mmCIF file of C-alpha atoms in Angstrom:
data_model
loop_
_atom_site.group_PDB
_atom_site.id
_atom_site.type_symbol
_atom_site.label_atom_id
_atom_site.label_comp_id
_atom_site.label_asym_id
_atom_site.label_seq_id
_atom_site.Cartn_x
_atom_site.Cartn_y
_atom_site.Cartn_z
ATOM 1 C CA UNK B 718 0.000 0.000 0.000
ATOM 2 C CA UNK B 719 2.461 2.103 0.879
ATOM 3 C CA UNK B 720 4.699 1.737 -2.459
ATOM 4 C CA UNK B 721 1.446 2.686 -4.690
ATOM 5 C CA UNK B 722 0.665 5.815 -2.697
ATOM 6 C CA UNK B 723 4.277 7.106 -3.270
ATOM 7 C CA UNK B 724 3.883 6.210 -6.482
ATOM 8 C CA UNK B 725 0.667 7.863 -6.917
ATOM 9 C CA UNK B 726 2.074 11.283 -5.069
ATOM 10 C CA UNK B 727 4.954 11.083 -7.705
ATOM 11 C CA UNK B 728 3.023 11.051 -10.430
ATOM 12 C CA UNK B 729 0.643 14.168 -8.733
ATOM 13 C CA UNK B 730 3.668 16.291 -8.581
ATOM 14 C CA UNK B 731 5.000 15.120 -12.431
ATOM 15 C CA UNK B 732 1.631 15.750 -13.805
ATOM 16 C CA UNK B 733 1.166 18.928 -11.560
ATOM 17 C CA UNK B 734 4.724 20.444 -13.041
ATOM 18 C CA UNK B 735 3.955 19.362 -16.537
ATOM 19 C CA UNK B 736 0.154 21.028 -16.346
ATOM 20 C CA UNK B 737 1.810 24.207 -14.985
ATOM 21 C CA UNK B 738 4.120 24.492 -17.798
ATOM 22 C CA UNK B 739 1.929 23.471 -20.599
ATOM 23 C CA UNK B 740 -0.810 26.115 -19.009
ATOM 24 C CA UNK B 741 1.415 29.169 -18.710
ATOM 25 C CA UNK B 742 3.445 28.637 -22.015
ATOM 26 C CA UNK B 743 2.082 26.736 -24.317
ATOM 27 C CA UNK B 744 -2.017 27.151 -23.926
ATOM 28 C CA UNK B 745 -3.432 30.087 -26.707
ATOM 29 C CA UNK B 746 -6.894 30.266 -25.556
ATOM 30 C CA UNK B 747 -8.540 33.533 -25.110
ATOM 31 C CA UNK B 748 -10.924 32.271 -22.888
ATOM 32 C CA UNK B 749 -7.829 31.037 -20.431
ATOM 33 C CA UNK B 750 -7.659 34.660 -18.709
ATOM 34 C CA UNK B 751 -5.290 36.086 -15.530
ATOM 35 C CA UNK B 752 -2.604 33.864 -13.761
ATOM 36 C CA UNK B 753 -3.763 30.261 -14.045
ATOM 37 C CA UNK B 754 -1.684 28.056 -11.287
ATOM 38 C CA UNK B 755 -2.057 24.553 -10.864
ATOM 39 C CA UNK B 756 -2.453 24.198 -6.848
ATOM 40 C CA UNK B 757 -2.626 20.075 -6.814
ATOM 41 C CA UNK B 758 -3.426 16.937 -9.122
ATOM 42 C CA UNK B 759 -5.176 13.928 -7.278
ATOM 43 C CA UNK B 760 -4.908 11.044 -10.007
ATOM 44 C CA UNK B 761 -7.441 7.900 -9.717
ATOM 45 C CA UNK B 762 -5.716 4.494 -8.451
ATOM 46 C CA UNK B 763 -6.142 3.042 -11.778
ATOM 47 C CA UNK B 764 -4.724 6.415 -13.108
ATOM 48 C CA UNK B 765 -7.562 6.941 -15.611
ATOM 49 C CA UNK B 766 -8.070 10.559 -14.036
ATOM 50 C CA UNK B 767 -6.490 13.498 -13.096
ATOM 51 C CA UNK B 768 -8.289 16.040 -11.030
ATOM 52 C CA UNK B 769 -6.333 19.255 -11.525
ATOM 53 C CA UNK B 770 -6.872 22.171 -9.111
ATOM 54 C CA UNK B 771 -6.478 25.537 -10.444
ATOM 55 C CA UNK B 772 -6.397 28.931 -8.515
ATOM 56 C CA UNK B 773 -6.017 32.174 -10.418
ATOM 57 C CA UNK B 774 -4.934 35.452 -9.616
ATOM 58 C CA UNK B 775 -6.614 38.170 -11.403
ATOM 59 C CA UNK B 776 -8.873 36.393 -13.919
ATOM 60 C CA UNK B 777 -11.748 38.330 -15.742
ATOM 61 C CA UNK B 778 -13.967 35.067 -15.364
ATOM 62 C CA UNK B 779 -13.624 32.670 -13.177
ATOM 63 C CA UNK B 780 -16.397 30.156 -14.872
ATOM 64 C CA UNK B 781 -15.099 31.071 -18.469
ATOM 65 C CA UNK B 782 -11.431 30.096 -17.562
ATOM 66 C CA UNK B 783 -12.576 26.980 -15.939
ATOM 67 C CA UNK B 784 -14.449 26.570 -19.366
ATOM 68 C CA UNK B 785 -11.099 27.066 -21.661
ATOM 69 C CA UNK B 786 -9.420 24.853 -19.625
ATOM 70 C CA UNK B 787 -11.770 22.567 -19.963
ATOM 71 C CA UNK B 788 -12.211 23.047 -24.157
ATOM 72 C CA UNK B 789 -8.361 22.649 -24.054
ATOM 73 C CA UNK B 790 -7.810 19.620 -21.938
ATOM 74 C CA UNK B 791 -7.289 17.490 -24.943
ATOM 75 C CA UNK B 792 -4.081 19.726 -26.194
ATOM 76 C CA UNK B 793 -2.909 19.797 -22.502
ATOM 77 C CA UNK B 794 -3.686 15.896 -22.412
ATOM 78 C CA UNK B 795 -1.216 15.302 -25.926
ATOM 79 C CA UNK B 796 1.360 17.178 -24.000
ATOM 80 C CA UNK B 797 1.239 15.187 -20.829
ATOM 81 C CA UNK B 798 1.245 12.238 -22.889
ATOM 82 C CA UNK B 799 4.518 13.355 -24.464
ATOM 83 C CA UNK B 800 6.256 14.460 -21.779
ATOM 84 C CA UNK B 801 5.449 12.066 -18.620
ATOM 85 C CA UNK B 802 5.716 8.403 -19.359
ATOM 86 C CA UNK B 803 2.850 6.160 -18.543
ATOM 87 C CA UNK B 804 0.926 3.386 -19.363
ATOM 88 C CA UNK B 805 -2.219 5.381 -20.246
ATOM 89 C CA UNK B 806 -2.683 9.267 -19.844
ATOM 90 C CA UNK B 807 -4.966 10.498 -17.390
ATOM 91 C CA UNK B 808 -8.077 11.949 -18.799
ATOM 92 C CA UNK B 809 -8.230 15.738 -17.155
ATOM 93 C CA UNK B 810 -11.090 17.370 -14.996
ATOM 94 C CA UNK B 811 -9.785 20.665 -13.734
ATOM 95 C CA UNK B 812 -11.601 22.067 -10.782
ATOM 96 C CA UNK B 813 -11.357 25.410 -9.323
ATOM 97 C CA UNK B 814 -9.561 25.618 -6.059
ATOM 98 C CA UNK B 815 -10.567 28.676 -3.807
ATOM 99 C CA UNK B 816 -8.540 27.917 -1.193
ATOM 100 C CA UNK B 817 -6.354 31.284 -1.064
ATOM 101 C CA UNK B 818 -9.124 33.599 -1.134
ATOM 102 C CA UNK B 819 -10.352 31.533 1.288
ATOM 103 C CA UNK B 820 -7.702 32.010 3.309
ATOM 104 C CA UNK B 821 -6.603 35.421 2.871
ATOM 105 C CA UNK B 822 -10.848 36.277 3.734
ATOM 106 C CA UNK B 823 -9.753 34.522 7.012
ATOM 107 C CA UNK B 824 -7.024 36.388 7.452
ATOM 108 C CA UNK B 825 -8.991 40.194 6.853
ATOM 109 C CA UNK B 826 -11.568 38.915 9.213
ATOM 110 C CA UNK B 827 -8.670 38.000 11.998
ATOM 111 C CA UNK B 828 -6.787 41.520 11.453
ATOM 112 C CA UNK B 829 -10.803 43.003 11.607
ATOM 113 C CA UNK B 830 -11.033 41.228 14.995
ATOM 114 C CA UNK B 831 -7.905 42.137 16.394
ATOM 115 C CA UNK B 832 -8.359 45.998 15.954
ATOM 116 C CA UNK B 833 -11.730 45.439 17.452
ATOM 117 C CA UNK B 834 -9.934 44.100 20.864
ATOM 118 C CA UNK B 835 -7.213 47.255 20.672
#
């Protein structure tokens, strides 16, 4: 068990560099707007699938990013394919990961409550 599940975190951070790279230099869609990061990959045991988790700073759309991404996961796929060797390539779902904002809202609401106590 634990063999596969290094194995499987491997591959996460292969397919996680490789999606970065391929998003940032080689993706021309218009619809792919702002600073697209790729914040984690979670492939399937039977590495069928590839749930990639994107945050972006500064994008005019949210949804219509998500949606180019999505048109575009076939190109992203091919380059994958070429440049991390397995058995099969995952098929892609990219998911949007809110996380930061998430976070940083945390953080306003902390600083808000701390100048409160002052």
């Amino acid at each position: 068990m634990q063999k596969s599940s290094n194995r499987l975190g491997r591959i996460n951070e292969e397919l996680k560099k490789v999606i970065s790279q391929v998003i940032n230099y080689e993706l021309e869609n218009s619809k792919v707007t702002g600073m697209v990061s790729v914040t984690k990959v979670k492939i399937t045991p039977d590495l069928r699938y590839a749930k990639v988790y994107v945050s972006m700073l500064d994008p005019k759309d949210v949804k219509r990013t998500l949606e180019g991404l999505k048109q575009s996961a076939g190109f992203i796929r091919s380059r994958v394919a070429s440049s991390v060797n397995l058995r099969v390539t995952p098929e892609l779902v990219f998911e949007y990961d809110d996380s930061e904002e998430q976070g940083y809202r945390i953080e306003q609401i902390l600083r808000e409550i701390k100048e409160k106590k002052k």
